[in-house]
C-alpha cells in the first residue's frame, strides 16, 4: 500500500477508536454473557446452536450498523466540516483519499470482529466446555461476515461521495436487507418473463449477494462450508467492492468541494 | 519565473438542486505572482478571493481557464508537495492533538520521517502553540485553530504559501506575529499569496496587491504605484463654528466640535477654501495633507463600474425574474 493511503487509513482507524466506536464491544460482551448464562439454564441440547446463531448474527448486525453509520460520513462529513481542504491541498490524490478511508474503516471492522469472535468462542466454551473440529466453520462464518462489511463499507463510501446524505443510511440498510434475499431475487428473475425478467435480473445482479455470504445457520448446525464457496465469495467480494469503489472515486474525482 | 500564473479563470457556481440558479463568482481572472514576493489579494466580501484559492488548491474546478503554480499543473503532486495552504476559518480533525495533526499532515506532504518531529515542533513554536501541543483540537479557541492552520501551512517548508485571511480571529499580538512570520517567509525566499480585507496589513506587508471585485481584477501593482493615482486630500481646521459660504458651495462636509471646525476636501480645492477663510477673517489652526491610503484606492476602485457590470446585472435580474415567477 502506498504510504499516503496507509496514513489516511491509520487516521480513520484512530478517529473511530477515539470516537468510542469500540465501546460497542461492551454491549456485545454483555449480550453474549447474558445469552450464555440464560441458554445454559434452558436446555442442554440446543444451547450450542443458539449461542452460535445468536453470537454470529449479533457480530454481523453490530458491524453492519457501524459500517453504515461511519461509512456514510467518511467523505460527506469531511466535506461538510471542510477537514478535506488541508488534505487535498497536499500531494494526496482523490482516489488515494477514498482508498485510505476504505481501508481505515475496513480495518476498524476487522479489529472489532476479531474481538467479537473471541467473545463468541468464549461463550461457546462456557456452554459446551470443549471445541469440536466442526467449530472451525465459525471462523469461516466470521470471515464471510467480514466480507459483508467490506461490501457495505464500499457501498457506504459510494453514497458518501456524491452528496450529503440524509437517506443514505436507510438506503444502505435496505440494500443490506435486500442483499440477503439476493438468491431469492435471482430465482424469481429466472421464473419471470418480459420486462419484469430484465428488471429483476438486473436488480438481482446489482444488489450485493449477501445470501451467499451468510452461512450462520449452516455453521450452527455443524454443516461444513464448501471450500469452493470460500474461494467464490472472496473473488465476488473483491470484484464487487472494487467496482463500487471505482464508482465512488469517479464521482468524487469530479466533485467540487463546497 | 512566475510562482503563480492565473490564466482566464472563470467560475460559475450552480446552486439549487431542482432549479438551477447560477452564480458567477469569477469572470475571466488573469494575474501572475512573481517568485519570492508577498502578494496581497484584496476585495470586499463575496469578491471571489476564496473561490480563486480553492481553484488553485484543486478543491473546486474552474468553469474555464487554467492556472499554474511553480510552472506545474494544479493536480501535479510534485507541485502540491511544495505549497502550503491555510483555508478560511480552518477546521481540523478534532480527535487529534495539535502535534498529532501536524505529524499526520507532514506525513501526507511526504516530509522525511526522520525530520518530522523536529519540523512539527518548529512549526508549533513558530505559531506559539508549543504549550497546547498535546491538547485535542476540539478544545482549541478560534484563534488557536487559526494558529494551528498557519502551522500546518508552513510545516513542510513549502515554496509557495497560500493564506486565506491569515489574520482573521487573531488577537493584536497574534496579528503582529503573523506579519513577522510572513516577512520571515519572504526573507527565506518563499512566495506568499494571501487574501485579506485588512488593508493596513496589506499595505505594510505586500510587494504588490491585486484588488478584485465581483470576480474581476480592478487593479494590480505595488501599493505606492496604486495610491499615487488617487488624488490626495487635505484636512483644514479653523477656530469658530462659522463656515464661509464659498466652502458651503463646494459641497464639502464640515464638522464643528467645541470651538473648532474641521473640513476634509480634495487637494485641488485647497486654495479656494483657504481664500474663503481669509476673506471671512477666520483663524486658521492647521492644514494637513491626508495621506492617501490603500483604503482610498480600494474604495475608488470598487466605485468604478467595470465593463462586465452589465453582464452581472443581467444575471441578477434574470435571477429575480425567475424568483418572482415561482
Ligand atoms: N459553493 C458555492 N455555491 C454557490 N455560490 C458560491 C459558493 N461559494 C461561493 N459562492 C459565491 O461566489 C462568490 C464569491 O465567493 P468567495 O467565497 O470566493 O468570496 P470571498 O472574496 O472569499 O469573500 P469573503 O471576503 O467574504 O471571504 C460569492 O458571491 C458567493 O456567494
Ligand atoms: Mg473568502
Coordinates of C-alpha atoms and ligand atoms in Angstrom, one line a residue:
Chain A
X1 CA 0.0 0.0 0.0
X2 CA 1.3 3.4 -0.7
X3 CA 2.3 5.5 2.3
X4 CA -0.4 8.2 2.0
X5 CA -3.2 5.6 1.8
X6 CA -1.7 3.9 4.9
X7 CA -1.6 7.2 6.8
X8 CA -5.1 8.1 5.9
X9 CA -6.3 4.6 6.9
X10 CA -4.5 4.9 10.2
X11 CA -6.0 8.2 10.9
X12 CA -9.5 6.9 10.1
X13 CA -8.9 4.0 12.4
X14 CA -7.7 6.3 15.1
X15 CA -10.7 8.6 14.7
X16 CA -13.1 5.6 15.1
X17 CA -11.3 4.4 18.2
X18 CA -11.3 7.9 19.7
X19 CA -15.0 8.4 18.8
X20 CA -15.5 5.4 21.1
X21 CA -16.7 3.1 18.3
X22 CA -15.1 0.1 20.0
X23 CA -17.4 0.7 23.0
X24 CA -20.0 -1.4 21.1
X25 CA -17.8 -4.3 22.2
X26 CA -19.0 -3.7 25.8
X27 CA -22.6 -4.1 24.7
X28 CA -21.7 -7.1 22.7
X29 CA -19.9 -8.7 25.6
X30 CA -22.9 -8.1 27.9
X31 CA -25.2 -9.6 25.3
X32 CA -23.0 -12.7 24.9
X33 CA -22.6 -13.3 28.6
X34 CA -26.3 -12.9 29.2
X35 CA -27.1 -15.3 26.4
X36 CA -24.6 -17.9 27.6
X37 CA -26.0 -17.8 31.1
X38 CA -29.6 -17.9 30.1
X39 CA -29.2 -20.5 27.4
X40 CA -27.3 -22.7 29.8
X41 CA -30.3 -22.8 32.0
X42 CA -32.9 -23.5 29.4
X43 CA -31.8 -26.6 27.6
X44 CA -28.7 -28.8 27.1
X45 CA -29.2 -30.0 23.5
X46 CA -29.6 -26.8 21.6
X47 CA -27.6 -24.4 23.6
X48 CA -24.6 -24.6 21.3
X49 CA -26.9 -24.0 18.3
X50 CA -28.4 -20.9 19.9
X51 CA -25.1 -19.4 21.1
X52 CA -23.5 -19.7 17.6
X53 CA -26.6 -18.4 15.9
X54 CA -27.2 -15.5 18.2
X55 CA -23.5 -14.7 18.5
X56 CA -22.7 -14.6 14.8
X57 CA -25.9 -12.7 14.0
X58 CA -25.0 -10.1 16.6
X59 CA -21.5 -9.8 15.2
X60 CA -23.0 -9.2 11.8
X61 CA -25.6 -6.7 12.9
X62 CA -23.3 -4.7 15.2
X63 CA -20.7 -4.5 12.4
X64 CA -23.3 -3.5 9.7
X65 CA -24.6 -0.7 11.8
X66 CA -21.1 0.6 12.4
X67 CA -20.1 0.2 8.8
X68 CA -23.2 2.1 7.6
X69 CA -23.1 4.9 10.2
X70 CA -19.4 5.6 10.0
X71 CA -19.1 4.8 6.3
X72 CA -21.8 7.3 5.2
X73 CA -19.9 10.1 7.0
X74 CA -16.4 9.1 5.7
X75 CA -16.4 11.5 2.8
X76 CA -19.5 13.7 3.3
X77 CA -18.6 14.7 6.9
X78 CA -15.1 15.7 5.7
X79 CA -16.6 17.8 3.0
X80 CA -19.1 19.4 5.4
X81 CA -16.6 20.1 8.1
X82 CA -14.0 21.2 5.5
X83 CA -11.4 19.0 7.0
X84 CA -10.7 17.8 3.4
X85 CA -9.3 21.2 2.4
X86 CA -6.0 20.7 4.1
X87 CA -5.7 17.1 3.0
X88 CA -6.4 17.5 -0.7
X89 CA -4.2 20.6 -1.0
X90 CA -1.3 18.2 -0.2
X91 CA 0.1 15.6 -2.6
X92 CA -2.8 13.3 -2.0
X93 CA -4.8 12.2 -5.0
X94 CA -8.5 11.9 -4.5
X95 CA -8.6 8.2 -5.2
X96 CA -5.9 7.8 -2.5
X97 CA -8.2 9.5 -0.1
X98 CA -11.1 7.2 -0.9
X99 CA -8.8 4.1 -0.7
X100 CA -7.4 5.3 2.7
X101 CA -10.9 5.8 4.1
X102 CA -11.9 2.4 2.9
X103 CA -9.0 0.6 4.4
X104 CA -9.3 2.6 7.6
X105 CA -13.0 1.6 8.2
X106 CA -12.5 -1.9 6.9
X107 CA -9.6 -2.3 9.3
X108 CA -11.7 -0.9 12.2
X109 CA -14.3 -3.5 11.4
X110 CA -11.8 -6.4 11.2
X111 CA -10.4 -5.5 14.7
X112 CA -13.9 -5.2 16.0
X113 CA -14.9 -8.5 14.5
X114 CA -11.8 -10.3 16.0
X115 CA -12.8 -9.1 19.5
X116 CA -16.4 -10.2 18.9
X117 CA -15.2 -13.5 17.5
X118 CA -13.2 -14.1 20.7
X119 CA -16.4 -13.3 22.6
X120 CA -18.4 -15.9 20.6
X121 CA -15.8 -18.6 21.3
X122 CA -15.7 -17.7 24.9
X123 CA -19.5 -18.0 25.2
X124 CA -19.2 -21.3 23.4
X125 CA -16.5 -22.6 25.7
X126 CA -18.7 -21.6 28.6
X127 CA -21.7 -23.6 27.5
X128 CA -20.1 -26.7 25.9
X129 CA -16.7 -26.9 27.7
X130 CA -14.8 -28.2 24.6
X131 CA -14.4 -27.5 20.9
X132 CA -15.0 -29.8 18.0
X133 CA -13.5 -29.7 14.6
X134 CA -16.8 -28.6 13.1
X135 CA -16.4 -25.4 15.1
X136 CA -13.8 -24.4 12.6
X137 CA -16.8 -23.4 10.5
X138 CA -17.4 -20.5 12.9
X139 CA -14.1 -18.9 11.6
X140 CA -15.4 -19.3 8.1
X141 CA -18.7 -17.6 9.0
X142 CA -16.7 -14.8 10.7
X143 CA -14.6 -14.4 7.6
X144 CA -17.8 -14.2 5.5
X145 CA -19.2 -11.6 7.9
X146 CA -16.0 -9.5 7.4
X147 CA -16.5 -9.9 3.6
X148 CA -20.0 -8.5 4.1
X149 CA -18.5 -5.5 6.0
X150 CA -16.1 -4.9 3.1
X151 CA -19.0 -4.7 0.7
X152 CA -21.1 -2.5 2.9
X153 CA -18.2 -0.2 3.6
X154 CA -17.6 0.2 -0.2
X155 CA -21.3 1.0 -0.7
X156 CA -21.4 3.5 2.1
X157 CA -18.4 5.2 0.7
X158 CA -20.2 5.4 -2.7
X159 CA -23.2 7.0 -1.1
X160 CA -21.0 9.3 0.9
X161 CA -19.1 10.6 -2.1
X162 CA -22.0 12.0 -4.0
X163 CA -23.9 14.1 -1.6
X164 CA -24.6 14.9 2.0
X165 CA -26.9 12.0 2.5
X166 CA -29.8 12.1 4.8
X167 CA -31.5 9.0 3.4
X168 CA -28.3 7.2 2.7
X169 CA -28.1 5.2 5.9
X170 CA -31.7 3.9 5.4
X171 CA -30.9 3.2 1.8
X172 CA -27.7 1.3 2.7
X173 CA -29.6 -0.7 5.3
X174 CA -32.3 -1.7 2.8
X175 CA -29.7 -2.7 0.4
X176 CA -28.3 -5.0 3.1
X177 CA -31.7 -6.5 3.7
X178 CA -32.5 -7.0 0.0
X179 CA -29.0 -8.4 -0.5
X180 CA -29.8 -11.1 2.0
X181 CA -32.6 -12.1 -0.4
X182 CA -30.4 -11.9 -3.5
X183 CA -30.6 -15.6 -4.1
X184 CA -34.5 -15.5 -4.0
X185 CA -34.4 -12.5 -6.3
X186 CA -32.4 -14.5 -8.8
X187 CA -34.7 -17.4 -8.6
X188 CA -37.6 -15.0 -9.1
X189 CA -35.9 -13.4 -12.1
X190 CA -35.4 -16.8 -13.7
X191 CA -39.1 -17.6 -13.5
X192 CA -40.3 -14.2 -14.7
X193 CA -41.0 -13.1 -18.3
X194 CA -40.6 -10.0 -20.4
X195 CA -39.6 -6.6 -18.9
X196 CA -40.1 -8.0 -15.4
X197 CA -37.4 -10.6 -16.1
X198 CA -35.0 -8.0 -17.4
X199 CA -35.5 -5.7 -14.4
X200 CA -35.5 -8.5 -11.9
X201 CA -32.3 -9.9 -13.3
X202 CA -30.6 -6.5 -13.4
X203 CA -31.7 -5.9 -9.8
X204 CA -30.6 -9.4 -8.7
X205 CA -27.1 -8.9 -10.0
X206 CA -26.7 -5.3 -9.0
X207 CA -27.6 -5.9 -5.4
X208 CA -24.8 -7.3 -3.3
X209 CA -25.3 -11.0 -2.8
X210 CA -25.3 -11.3 0.9
X211 CA -27.3 -14.5 1.0
X212 CA -24.2 -16.4 -0.3
X213 CA -22.2 -14.7 2.5
X214 CA -24.5 -15.8 5.2
X215 CA -23.6 -19.3 6.4
X216 CA -24.6 -18.7 10.0
X217 CA -27.3 -21.3 10.4
X218 CA -25.3 -23.9 8.4
X219 CA -22.4 -23.5 10.7
X220 CA -24.6 -23.5 13.8
X221 CA -25.9 -26.9 12.7
X222 CA -22.3 -28.1 12.3
X223 CA -22.5 -28.5 8.5
X224 CA -19.3 -27.9 6.7
X225 CA -18.9 -24.9 4.3
X226 CA -17.6 -26.0 0.9
X227 CA -14.1 -24.7 0.1
X228 CA -15.3 -23.6 -3.3
X229 CA -17.7 -21.2 -1.7
X230 CA -14.9 -19.6 0.3
X231 CA -13.0 -19.0 -2.9
X232 CA -16.0 -17.8 -4.9
X233 CA -17.2 -15.5 -2.2
X234 CA -13.7 -14.0 -1.8
X235 CA -13.5 -13.3 -5.5
X236 CA -17.0 -12.0 -5.7
X237 CA -16.4 -9.5 -2.8
X238 CA -13.1 -8.3 -4.3
X239 CA -14.7 -7.7 -7.7
X240 CA -17.9 -6.2 -6.4
X241 CA -16.1 -3.8 -3.9
X242 CA -13.6 -2.8 -6.5
X243 CA -16.4 -1.9 -8.9
X244 CA -18.3 0.1 -6.2
X245 CA -15.1 1.9 -5.1
X246 CA -14.3 2.8 -8.6
X247 CA -17.7 4.4 -8.9
X248 CA -17.1 6.3 -5.7
X249 CA -13.7 7.5 -7.0
X250 CA -15.2 8.5 -10.3
X251 CA -17.9 10.6 -8.6
X252 CA -15.5 12.1 -6.0
X253 CA -12.9 13.0 -8.6
X254 CA -15.4 15.3 -10.3
X255 CA -16.8 16.8 -7.2
X256 CA -16.5 20.5 -6.3
X257 CA -16.0 20.8 -2.6
X258 CA -18.4 23.3 -1.1
Chain B
X1 CA 9.8 32.9 -13.1
X2 CA 6.2 33.3 -12.0
X3 CA 5.4 31.4 -8.9
X4 CA 1.7 31.6 -9.7
X5 CA 0.0 32.1 -13.0
X6 CA -3.7 32.5 -13.3
X7 CA -4.9 32.5 -16.9
X8 CA -8.5 33.5 -17.5
X9 CA -10.1 31.6 -14.6
X10 CA -13.8 31.6 -14.7
X11 CA -16.2 30.0 -12.2
X12 CA -19.9 29.8 -12.3
X13 CA -21.5 28.1 -9.3
X14 CA -24.6 26.1 -9.9
X15 CA -26.7 26.5 -6.8
X16 CA -30.1 24.9 -6.2
X17 CA -30.8 21.3 -6.7
X18 CA -34.1 21.4 -8.5
X19 CA -34.0 24.8 -10.1
X20 CA -30.6 25.6 -11.4
X21 CA -29.6 29.1 -10.4
X22 CA -26.1 30.1 -11.4
X23 CA -23.8 32.5 -9.6
X24 CA -20.8 33.9 -11.4
X25 CA -18.0 34.1 -8.9
X26 CA -15.1 34.7 -11.3
X27 CA -15.3 36.3 -14.7
X28 CA -12.1 35.7 -16.5
X29 CA -9.4 36.5 -14.0
X30 CA -5.8 36.7 -15.1
X31 CA -2.8 37.6 -13.0
X32 CA 0.7 36.5 -12.2
X33 CA 2.7 36.4 -9.0
X34 CA 6.4 36.6 -9.1
X35 CA 8.8 34.3 -7.3
X36 CA 9.6 35.5 -3.9
X37 CA 7.1 38.2 -3.5
X38 CA 4.4 38.8 -0.9
X39 CA 1.3 39.3 -2.8
X40 CA -1.9 40.6 -1.3
X41 CA -5.2 39.6 -2.8
X42 CA -7.8 42.1 -1.8
X43 CA -11.5 42.5 -2.3
X44 CA -14.8 43.0 -0.5
X45 CA -16.9 40.1 0.8
X46 CA -18.0 37.9 -2.0
X47 CA -15.4 39.2 -4.4
X48 CA -14.2 35.7 -5.3
X49 CA -11.0 35.5 -3.3
X50 CA -11.7 32.2 -1.6
X51 CA -13.1 30.8 -4.9
X52 CA -9.8 31.6 -6.6
X53 CA -7.8 30.0 -3.8
X54 CA -10.0 26.9 -3.8
X55 CA -9.5 26.5 -7.6
X56 CA -5.7 26.9 -7.2
X57 CA -5.8 24.2 -4.5
X58 CA -7.8 21.8 -6.7
X59 CA -10.7 21.8 -4.3
X60 CA -13.2 23.2 -6.9
X61 CA -12.8 23.0 -10.6
X62 CA -12.9 26.1 -12.8
X63 CA -15.7 26.6 -15.4
X64 CA -13.0 27.8 -17.8
X65 CA -9.4 28.9 -17.8
X66 CA -6.3 27.4 -16.3
X67 CA -3.6 28.2 -13.7
X68 CA -0.1 27.0 -12.9
X69 CA 1.8 27.0 -9.7
X70 CA 5.6 26.8 -9.9
X71 CA 5.1 26.1 -13.6
X72 CA 3.1 22.9 -12.9
X73 CA -0.5 21.9 -13.4
X74 CA -2.9 22.2 -10.5
X75 CA -3.2 18.5 -9.9
X76 CA 0.5 17.7 -10.0
X77 CA 1.6 16.0 -6.7
X78 CA 5.1 17.3 -7.2
X79 CA 3.8 20.8 -7.1
X80 CA 1.5 20.1 -4.2
X81 CA 4.4 18.9 -2.1
X82 CA 5.9 22.4 -2.4
X83 CA 2.9 24.5 -1.4
X84 CA 1.1 25.3 1.8
X85 CA -2.5 26.4 2.3
X86 CA -4.4 28.0 5.1
X87 CA -8.1 27.8 4.4
X88 CA -10.6 30.4 5.5
X89 CA -11.9 29.6 9.0
X90 CA -9.8 26.4 9.2
X91 CA -11.3 23.4 10.8
X92 CA -9.4 20.2 11.6
X93 CA -9.8 16.6 12.8
X94 CA -10.8 17.4 16.3
X95 CA -10.0 14.0 17.7
X96 CA -6.3 14.8 17.2
X97 CA -4.0 16.9 19.3
X98 CA -2.1 19.7 17.6
X99 CA 1.0 17.7 17.4
X100 CA -0.7 14.6 16.0
X101 CA -2.4 16.7 13.4
X102 CA 0.8 18.3 12.2
X103 CA 2.5 14.9 12.2
X104 CA -0.3 13.5 10.0
X105 CA -0.1 16.4 7.6
X106 CA 3.7 16.1 7.5
X107 CA 3.3 12.5 6.5
X108 CA 0.8 13.3 3.8
X109 CA 3.2 16.0 2.5
X110 CA 6.0 13.5 2.3
X111 CA 8.2 15.0 5.0
X112 CA 11.2 12.8 5.7
X113 CA 10.1 10.7 8.8
X114 CA 13.5 11.4 10.5
X115 CA 12.9 15.2 10.4
X116 CA 9.2 15.1 11.1
X117 CA 9.3 15.5 14.8
X118 CA 11.7 18.4 14.6
X119 CA 9.7 20.1 11.9
X120 CA 6.4 19.7 13.9
X121 CA 8.0 21.2 17.0
X122 CA 9.4 24.1 15.0
X123 CA 6.1 24.9 13.4
X124 CA 4.3 24.7 16.7
X125 CA 6.9 27.1 18.2
X126 CA 6.6 29.5 15.3
X127 CA 2.8 30.0 15.9
X128 CA 3.3 29.9 19.7
X129 CA 1.3 26.7 20.3
X130 CA 4.0 24.8 22.0
X131 CA 2.1 24.9 25.2
X132 CA -1.0 23.4 23.7
X133 CA 0.7 20.9 21.5
X134 CA -0.9 17.9 23.3
X135 CA -4.4 19.4 23.6
X136 CA -7.1 18.0 21.4
X137 CA -8.2 20.4 18.7
X138 CA -11.8 20.2 19.8
X139 CA -10.6 22.2 22.9
X140 CA -9.0 24.9 20.8
X141 CA -10.3 28.5 20.6
X142 CA -10.9 30.2 17.3
X143 CA -7.6 32.0 17.3
X144 CA -5.7 28.8 18.4
X145 CA -7.3 27.0 15.4
X146 CA -6.1 29.8 13.2
X147 CA -2.6 29.4 14.5
X148 CA -2.7 25.6 14.0
X149 CA -3.8 26.3 10.5
X150 CA -0.8 28.5 9.9
X151 CA 1.4 25.9 11.4
X152 CA 0.2 23.2 9.0
X153 CA 0.6 25.6 6.1
X154 CA 4.3 26.2 6.7
X155 CA 5.3 22.9 8.4
X156 CA 6.8 21.2 5.3
X157 CA 8.8 24.2 4.3
X158 CA 6.8 24.9 1.2
X159 CA 8.0 27.2 -1.6
X160 CA 4.7 29.0 -2.1
X161 CA 2.3 29.7 0.8
X162 CA -1.4 30.5 0.2
X163 CA -3.2 32.1 3.1
X164 CA -6.9 32.9 3.1
X165 CA -7.4 35.7 5.6
X166 CA -4.5 34.7 7.8
X167 CA -5.1 37.5 10.4
X168 CA -8.8 36.6 11.0
X169 CA -9.6 35.6 14.5
X170 CA -6.2 36.6 15.9
X171 CA -5.5 39.0 18.8
X172 CA -3.3 42.0 18.2
X173 CA -0.2 40.1 19.3
X174 CA -1.1 37.2 17.0
X175 CA -1.6 39.6 14.1
X176 CA 1.8 41.0 14.6
X177 CA 3.3 37.5 14.9
X178 CA 1.7 36.5 11.6
X179 CA 3.0 39.7 9.9
X180 CA 6.5 38.8 11.1
X181 CA 6.1 35.2 10.0
X182 CA 5.1 36.3 6.5
X183 CA 8.1 38.6 6.4
X184 CA 10.3 35.7 7.5
X185 CA 8.9 33.5 4.8
X186 CA 9.8 36.1 2.2
X187 CA 13.3 36.5 3.8
X188 CA 13.7 32.8 3.2
X189 CA 12.9 33.1 -0.4
X190 CA 9.3 31.9 -0.3
X191 CA 6.4 33.3 -2.2
X192 CA 3.3 34.3 -0.1
X193 CA -0.1 34.8 -1.6
X194 CA -2.7 36.0 0.9
X195 CA -6.2 37.3 0.8
X196 CA -7.3 39.9 3.3
X197 CA -9.7 42.7 3.9
X198 CA -7.4 44.3 6.5
X199 CA -5.9 46.9 4.2
X200 CA -3.3 48.2 6.6
X201 CA -1.8 44.7 6.8
X202 CA -1.6 44.5 3.0
X203 CA -0.1 48.0 2.8
X204 CA 2.5 47.2 5.4
X205 CA 3.5 43.8 4.0
X206 CA 2.9 43.4 0.3
X207 CA 5.2 43.9 -2.5
X208 CA 2.2 44.0 -4.8
X209 CA -1.5 43.8 -4.3
X210 CA -4.4 42.9 -6.6
X211 CA -7.9 44.2 -6.0
X212 CA -10.8 42.2 -7.2
X213 CA -14.5 42.8 -7.1
X214 CA -17.3 40.6 -8.3
X215 CA -14.8 38.2 -9.7
X216 CA -12.9 40.7 -11.7
X217 CA -9.5 42.3 -11.4
X218 CA -9.8 46.0 -10.7
X219 CA -6.2 47.0 -10.1
X220 CA -2.8 45.4 -9.6
X221 CA 0.6 46.8 -8.7
X222 CA 2.8 48.0 -5.9
X223 CA 0.9 49.9 -3.2
X224 CA 2.7 53.3 -3.8
X225 CA 2.1 53.0 -7.5
X226 CA -1.6 52.3 -7.0
X227 CA -2.2 55.1 -4.4
X228 CA -0.3 57.6 -6.5
X229 CA -3.1 57.6 -9.0
X230 CA -5.7 58.6 -6.3
X231 CA -5.9 62.3 -5.7
X232 CA -4.9 63.5 -2.3
X233 CA -7.0 65.2 0.3
X234 CA -6.3 67.8 2.9
X235 CA -7.8 68.5 6.3
X236 CA -8.3 72.1 7.2
X237 CA -9.1 73.2 10.8
X238 CA -10.1 76.7 12.0
X239 CA -11.4 78.4 15.0
X240 CA -15.1 79.1 15.5
X241 CA -18.2 77.4 14.1
X242 CA -18.7 79.8 11.2
X243 CA -18.5 78.2 7.7
X244 CA -17.8 80.6 4.8
X245 CA -20.4 80.4 2.0
X246 CA -17.7 79.7 -0.6
X247 CA -16.9 76.5 1.2
X248 CA -20.5 75.5 1.6
X249 CA -21.0 75.8 -2.1
X250 CA -18.1 73.4 -2.8
X251 CA -20.3 70.8 -1.3
X252 CA -17.8 69.8 1.3
X253 CA -18.8 68.4 4.7
X254 CA -17.8 70.3 7.8
X255 CA -17.8 69.1 11.3
X256 CA -17.9 71.6 14.2
X257 CA -16.8 70.3 17.5
X258 CA -16.4 72.6 20.5
X259 CA -14.6 75.8 19.4
X260 CA -13.2 74.4 16.1
X261 CA -14.5 73.4 12.7
X262 CA -12.9 70.6 10.7
X263 CA -13.1 70.1 6.9
X264 CA -11.7 67.4 4.6
X265 CA -11.7 68.2 0.9
X266 CA -9.8 67.3 -2.3
X267 CA -6.4 68.8 -2.7
X268 CA -7.3 70.8 -5.8
X269 CA -9.9 72.8 -3.8
X270 CA -7.4 73.7 -1.1
X271 CA -6.5 77.2 -2.4
X272 CA -10.1 78.2 -2.9
X273 CA -11.1 77.1 0.6
X274 CA -8.2 78.9 2.2
X275 CA -9.0 82.0 0.2
X276 CA -12.6 81.9 1.5
X277 CA -11.4 81.5 5.1
X278 CA -9.0 84.5 4.8
X279 CA -11.8 86.7 3.4
X280 CA -14.0 85.9 6.4
X281 CA -11.0 86.6 8.7
X282 CA -11.3 83.2 10.4
X283 CA -8.4 82.0 12.4
X284 CA -6.7 79.1 10.7
X285 CA -5.4 76.3 13.0
X286 CA -4.0 73.7 10.6
X287 CA -3.8 72.5 7.1
X288 CA -2.7 68.9 6.9
X289 CA -2.4 66.7 3.9
X290 CA -4.4 63.4 4.4
X291 CA -2.2 60.6 3.3
X292 CA -3.9 58.7 0.5
X293 CA -4.1 55.1 1.7
X294 CA -4.8 51.9 0.1
X295 CA -8.2 52.2 1.5
X296 CA -8.9 55.3 -0.7
X297 CA -7.7 53.4 -3.7
X298 CA -9.7 50.4 -2.7
X299 CA -12.9 52.4 -2.3
X300 CA -12.2 54.3 -5.6
X301 CA -11.7 51.0 -7.5
X302 CA -14.9 49.5 -6.1
X303 CA -16.8 52.6 -7.1
X304 CA -15.9 52.4 -10.8
X305 CA -18.1 50.2 -12.7
X306 CA -16.4 47.7 -14.9
X307 CA -17.3 46.7 -18.4
X308 CA -18.8 43.4 -17.4
X309 CA -21.1 45.0 -14.8
X310 CA -23.8 44.8 -17.4
X311 CA -23.5 41.1 -17.6
X312 CA -23.7 40.9 -13.8
X313 CA -26.9 43.0 -13.6
X314 CA -28.4 40.8 -16.3
X315 CA -27.6 37.8 -14.3
X316 CA -29.2 39.4 -11.2
X317 CA -32.4 40.5 -12.9
X318 CA -32.6 37.1 -14.5
X319 CA -32.5 35.6 -11.1
X320 CA -35.1 38.0 -9.8
X321 CA -37.4 37.3 -12.7
X322 CA -37.2 33.6 -12.1
X323 CA -37.7 34.1 -8.4
X324 CA -40.8 36.2 -8.9
X325 CA -42.3 33.7 -11.3
X326 CA -42.1 31.0 -8.6
Ligands
LIG1 N1 -20.4 26.8 -3.0 C1 -21.0 27.9 -3.6 N2 -22.1 27.8 -4.2 C2 -22.7 28.9 -4.8 N3 -22.1 30.2 -4.7 C3 -21.0 30.3 -4.1 C4 -20.3 29.2 -3.5 N4 -19.2 29.6 -2.9 C5 -19.1 30.9 -3.2 N5 -20.2 31.3 -3.9 C6 -20.4 32.7 -4.4 O1 -19.3 33.1 -5.1 C7 -19.0 34.5 -4.8 C8 -17.5 34.6 -4.3 O2 -17.4 34.0 -3.1 P1 -16.0 33.8 -2.3 O3 -16.2 33.0 -1.2 O4 -15.0 33.5 -3.3 O5 -15.8 35.3 -1.8 P2 -14.6 36.0 -1.0 O6 -14.0 37.0 -1.8 O7 -13.8 34.9 -0.4 O8 -15.4 36.7 0.2 P3 -15.1 36.9 1.8 O9 -14.2 38.1 1.9 O10 -16.4 37.1 2.3 O11 -14.5 35.6 2.2 C9 -20.0 34.9 -3.7 O12 -20.9 35.7 -4.4 C10 -20.6 33.7 -3.2 O13 -22.0 33.8 -3.0
LIG2 MG1 -13.3 34.3 1.5

